């Protein structure tokens, strides 16, 4: 029986094979990271997976015209962030609530652990209330550990704007934590 | 264990935990199979696009002569329902290569908006609705000075906010905060002074459109009403599907039924459903009327639907966040935050593309082309004739 990969190898020409293999390889390498990134921006895994699928489909379509194939990772990350932003702007409500309210806090846990969980929930709820651009900066900075320069390039904004968004976001999140205490 | 005080440390810790929880739900192998199954179709599309760019002139001519897809030949004067099923759409109109945006900026609004929407220009006053901060700001378009700002307080930023609509000297803005138990209302403002008037309380608010029978607005779940803007009352209500938007074309109010993917036209004078058409894969994220046809969002971009004949006459692979019509009939939109594009309203062919950075929504009024800049939160105003060259 012919499996999918041998079918591809037998049927498609060399450039197509190369494109299939290159995009698939990049997908396997980046999928978990990008779905997690998208989930942090839009709030649910199913939507995040759709956004990542569309980003790779877009990369596949444009592969032939991509001069620097080494830049494909950056291209697809930008496509994911843009896709998440478009999705959020298409929603009726301005923000979302990514916290699963059905998750019950384990009250049997030690007080410190309980407090830590509550703090994390408060931070995630605060993150969900941030304007989209601030949320993007926070996730790229504190989840992907990207530098200001890298974030500026990924979002096509200036380093000054990255600083401004990060500063405002931290102030808002800090105020939310203070209010919780 | 003590809880760290540093917000940055807490953020890293929280997002790390969140990532671990998400990872357990991801199946990369299964998702790779989904992606590779899309490859043949994506390859065909990329070939088509490449060809379209290479032979833009030929493709443009072909687009003009694109065959209509007849959904149903029935008369538009009677209620008719078009069968659900797969619709064969015309090929997407070609996209032209972009150029740099000319130096046409004539002003900007020096306000630190968060999510501005330049919905309305009345005379020389630009009305900007910040849907995140819950403010309406009025700006003089002669000098771009702020004339006044009013807070409408959407609560915990969960309000669904419609577009500002003007009629009979009254500006109306639907705000629905029922998710946060704050209620829904159609806010009213004096168009000349910006003074806030008594709101019209409704069950649900969102979509609103001006028609010859008066302003029609959502007042409940699956219910719209004819609004007496001056008196601040709802004169009459009727049921019709309503999702994000309402539009007015061919004498009917059009609403979208998202559950059945159906576009429904209702006579606002009688409240009777006159037409409906099944459009799988469509949505009313964009719903722009030219009086006869509607340009709607479709899963791959945009589609133009003739409301009289029930035909999809053109499609585009471009997905702008909104559309705004200029005096020449062109539809302007911003795609992916990077391209300001003008569409031919009939063929949906992109007739102009300008490279931009971080732009969002566009609104055209007279010679003003107003865009929102989501990087700075500013609203920037361009002279349309300087962009198009005349």
Short mmCIF file of C-alpha atoms in Angstrom, two decimals, chain A residues 4 12-13 16 19-21 23-24 27-28 31-33 35-36 39-40 45 49-50 52-54 56-58 60-62 64-65 82 85-86 89-98 112-113 115-116 119-121 123-124 127 129-131 133-134 138-139 141-143 145 155-158 161 164-165 168 170 173-174 176-178 181, chain B residues 1-5 7-20 22-23 25-40 42-43 45-47 49-51 112-115 131-132 156-161 176 179 218 242-244 285 297 300 319-321 336-339 357-358 360-361 374-377:
data_model
loop_
_atom_site.label_atom_id
_atom_site.label_comp_id
_atom_site.label_asym_id
_atom_site.label_seq_id
_atom_site.Cartn_x
_atom_site.Cartn_y
_atom_site.Cartn_z
CA UNK A 4 1.14 9.51 1.81
CA UNK A 12 5.21 15.69 -7.60
CA UNK A 13 8.12 17.34 -9.32
CA UNK A 16 7.02 20.76 -5.25
CA UNK A 19 8.31 22.89 -0.90
CA UNK A 20 6.21 20.15 0.70
CA UNK A 21 9.16 18.87 2.70
CA UNK A 23 7.06 23.58 4.93
CA UNK A 24 6.25 20.29 6.68
CA UNK A 27 5.61 23.00 10.74
CA UNK A 28 6.80 20.10 12.90
CA UNK A 31 3.86 23.97 15.62
CA UNK A 32 3.69 23.64 19.39
CA UNK A 33 5.41 26.97 19.94
CA UNK A 35 -0.12 27.24 18.66
CA UNK A 36 0.82 28.14 22.23
CA UNK A 39 -3.60 30.50 22.25
CA UNK A 40 -2.15 33.13 24.54
CA UNK A 45 -6.58 26.11 21.39
CA UNK A 49 -4.69 25.77 15.65
CA UNK A 50 -6.79 27.25 12.84
CA UNK A 52 -1.45 28.41 12.68
CA UNK A 53 -2.86 26.27 9.86
CA UNK A 54 -3.73 29.38 7.86
CA UNK A 56 1.47 27.78 7.15
CA UNK A 57 -0.93 27.56 4.20
CA UNK A 58 -0.04 31.17 3.41
CA UNK A 60 3.15 27.39 1.36
CA UNK A 61 1.43 29.56 -1.23
CA UNK A 62 4.18 32.14 -1.12
CA UNK A 64 8.21 30.15 -4.43
CA UNK A 65 8.46 33.91 -4.01
CA UNK A 82 -1.48 39.02 12.49
CA UNK A 85 -5.13 40.07 15.77
CA UNK A 86 -7.54 39.81 12.87
CA UNK A 89 -10.88 42.29 15.85
CA UNK A 90 -13.54 40.23 14.11
CA UNK A 91 -15.02 39.21 17.43
CA UNK A 92 -18.03 41.08 18.65
CA UNK A 93 -16.56 41.70 22.06
CA UNK A 94 -13.48 43.78 22.43
CA UNK A 95 -11.71 41.33 24.69
CA UNK A 96 -11.93 37.73 25.67
CA UNK A 97 -11.69 35.69 28.84
CA UNK A 98 -9.16 32.89 28.39
CA UNK A 112 0.99 29.86 49.45
CA UNK A 113 0.18 27.60 46.53
CA UNK A 115 -2.29 32.38 46.52
CA UNK A 116 0.10 31.65 43.66
CA UNK A 119 -2.27 35.39 41.26
CA UNK A 120 -1.73 33.50 38.01
CA UNK A 121 -5.46 33.52 37.29
CA UNK A 123 -2.67 37.83 35.65
CA UNK A 124 -4.25 35.79 32.84
CA UNK A 127 -3.77 39.87 30.12
CA UNK A 129 -8.28 42.71 29.23
CA UNK A 130 -5.24 44.40 27.69
CA UNK A 131 -5.55 46.09 24.30
CA UNK A 133 -1.13 45.39 20.85
CA UNK A 134 -0.11 45.39 24.52
CA UNK A 138 3.67 40.96 26.61
CA UNK A 139 3.37 37.48 25.12
CA UNK A 141 8.42 39.39 25.56
CA UNK A 142 7.57 37.12 28.46
CA UNK A 143 6.60 33.88 26.74
CA UNK A 145 11.64 35.90 25.55
CA UNK A 155 5.08 43.66 14.87
CA UNK A 156 6.41 46.26 12.39
CA UNK A 157 6.53 48.94 15.06
CA UNK A 158 9.34 51.00 16.55
CA UNK A 161 6.45 51.71 20.75
CA UNK A 164 5.53 52.06 25.53
CA UNK A 165 3.19 49.10 25.12
CA UNK A 168 1.56 50.33 29.93
CA UNK A 170 2.98 46.05 33.12
CA UNK A 173 -1.22 44.21 35.28
CA UNK A 174 0.57 45.51 38.38
CA UNK A 176 -4.68 44.61 38.87
CA UNK A 177 -2.50 42.56 41.20
CA UNK A 178 -2.44 45.38 43.73
CA UNK A 181 -4.32 42.08 47.41
CA UNK B 1 6.80 29.31 49.02
CA UNK B 2 6.31 33.06 48.83
CA UNK B 3 4.63 34.76 45.91
CA UNK B 4 7.10 36.91 43.92
CA UNK B 5 6.23 40.59 43.89
CA UNK B 7 5.21 41.47 37.78
CA UNK B 8 7.73 40.43 35.13
CA UNK B 9 8.72 37.35 37.09
CA UNK B 10 5.09 36.50 37.70
CA UNK B 11 4.31 36.90 34.03
CA UNK B 12 7.07 34.52 32.95
CA UNK B 13 5.94 32.00 35.52
CA UNK B 14 2.26 32.32 34.59
CA UNK B 15 2.83 32.11 30.83
CA UNK B 16 5.17 29.15 31.32
CA UNK B 17 2.47 27.28 33.20
CA UNK B 18 -0.10 28.27 30.62
CA UNK B 19 2.17 26.99 27.83
CA UNK B 20 2.58 23.64 29.57
CA UNK B 22 -1.72 24.16 26.22
CA UNK B 23 1.01 21.80 25.00
CA UNK B 25 -3.76 19.58 24.11
CA UNK B 26 -1.75 19.86 20.89
CA UNK B 27 -1.45 17.01 18.39
CA UNK B 28 1.14 18.08 15.85
CA UNK B 29 0.98 14.87 13.76
CA UNK B 30 -2.76 15.19 13.28
CA UNK B 31 -2.43 18.88 12.44
CA UNK B 32 0.34 18.13 9.94
CA UNK B 33 -2.00 15.75 8.13
CA UNK B 34 -4.58 18.52 7.93
CA UNK B 35 -1.99 20.90 6.51
CA UNK B 36 -0.56 18.54 3.90
CA UNK B 37 -4.08 17.74 2.72
CA UNK B 38 -4.39 21.44 1.89
CA UNK B 39 -1.19 21.54 -0.18
CA UNK B 40 -2.69 20.69 -3.61
CA UNK B 42 -2.90 25.91 -1.98
CA UNK B 43 -0.55 25.15 -4.84
CA UNK B 45 -4.15 29.00 -5.68
CA UNK B 46 -0.54 30.18 -5.66
CA UNK B 47 -0.25 29.35 -9.36
CA UNK B 49 -2.20 34.26 -8.13
CA UNK B 50 1.18 34.18 -9.83
CA UNK B 51 -0.49 34.08 -13.19
CA UNK B 112 -4.01 58.60 22.98
CA UNK B 113 -6.75 56.28 21.73
CA UNK B 114 -6.66 52.54 22.33
CA UNK B 115 -9.09 51.14 19.75
CA UNK B 131 -14.43 51.02 21.47
CA UNK B 132 -11.99 49.97 24.16
CA UNK B 156 -15.14 45.86 31.86
CA UNK B 157 -14.36 46.40 28.18
CA UNK B 158 -16.80 43.65 27.32
CA UNK B 159 -19.27 45.85 25.51
CA UNK B 160 -20.17 45.12 21.92
CA UNK B 161 -20.31 48.45 20.19
CA UNK B 176 -24.47 46.21 24.42
CA UNK B 179 -22.57 40.10 29.10
CA UNK B 218 -31.26 45.77 16.72
CA UNK B 242 -29.31 39.96 12.91
CA UNK B 243 -25.72 39.17 13.68
CA UNK B 244 -23.00 41.82 13.44
CA UNK B 285 -18.10 40.77 9.17
CA UNK B 297 -17.10 38.64 3.84
CA UNK B 300 -11.47 33.37 1.26
CA UNK B 319 -9.90 40.43 3.47
CA UNK B 320 -10.06 44.03 4.66
CA UNK B 321 -11.23 44.75 8.20
CA UNK B 336 -3.40 42.67 7.03
CA UNK B 337 -2.51 46.08 8.44
CA UNK B 338 -0.03 46.51 5.59
CA UNK B 339 -1.99 47.39 2.47
CA UNK B 357 2.39 49.99 8.32
CA UNK B 358 0.16 49.03 11.22
CA UNK B 360 -6.42 49.24 10.85
CA UNK B 361 -9.74 50.83 9.88
CA UNK B 374 -2.83 50.92 15.95
CA UNK B 375 0.85 51.45 16.68
CA UNK B 376 0.42 54.92 18.05
CA UNK B 377 -3.32 54.79 18.76
#
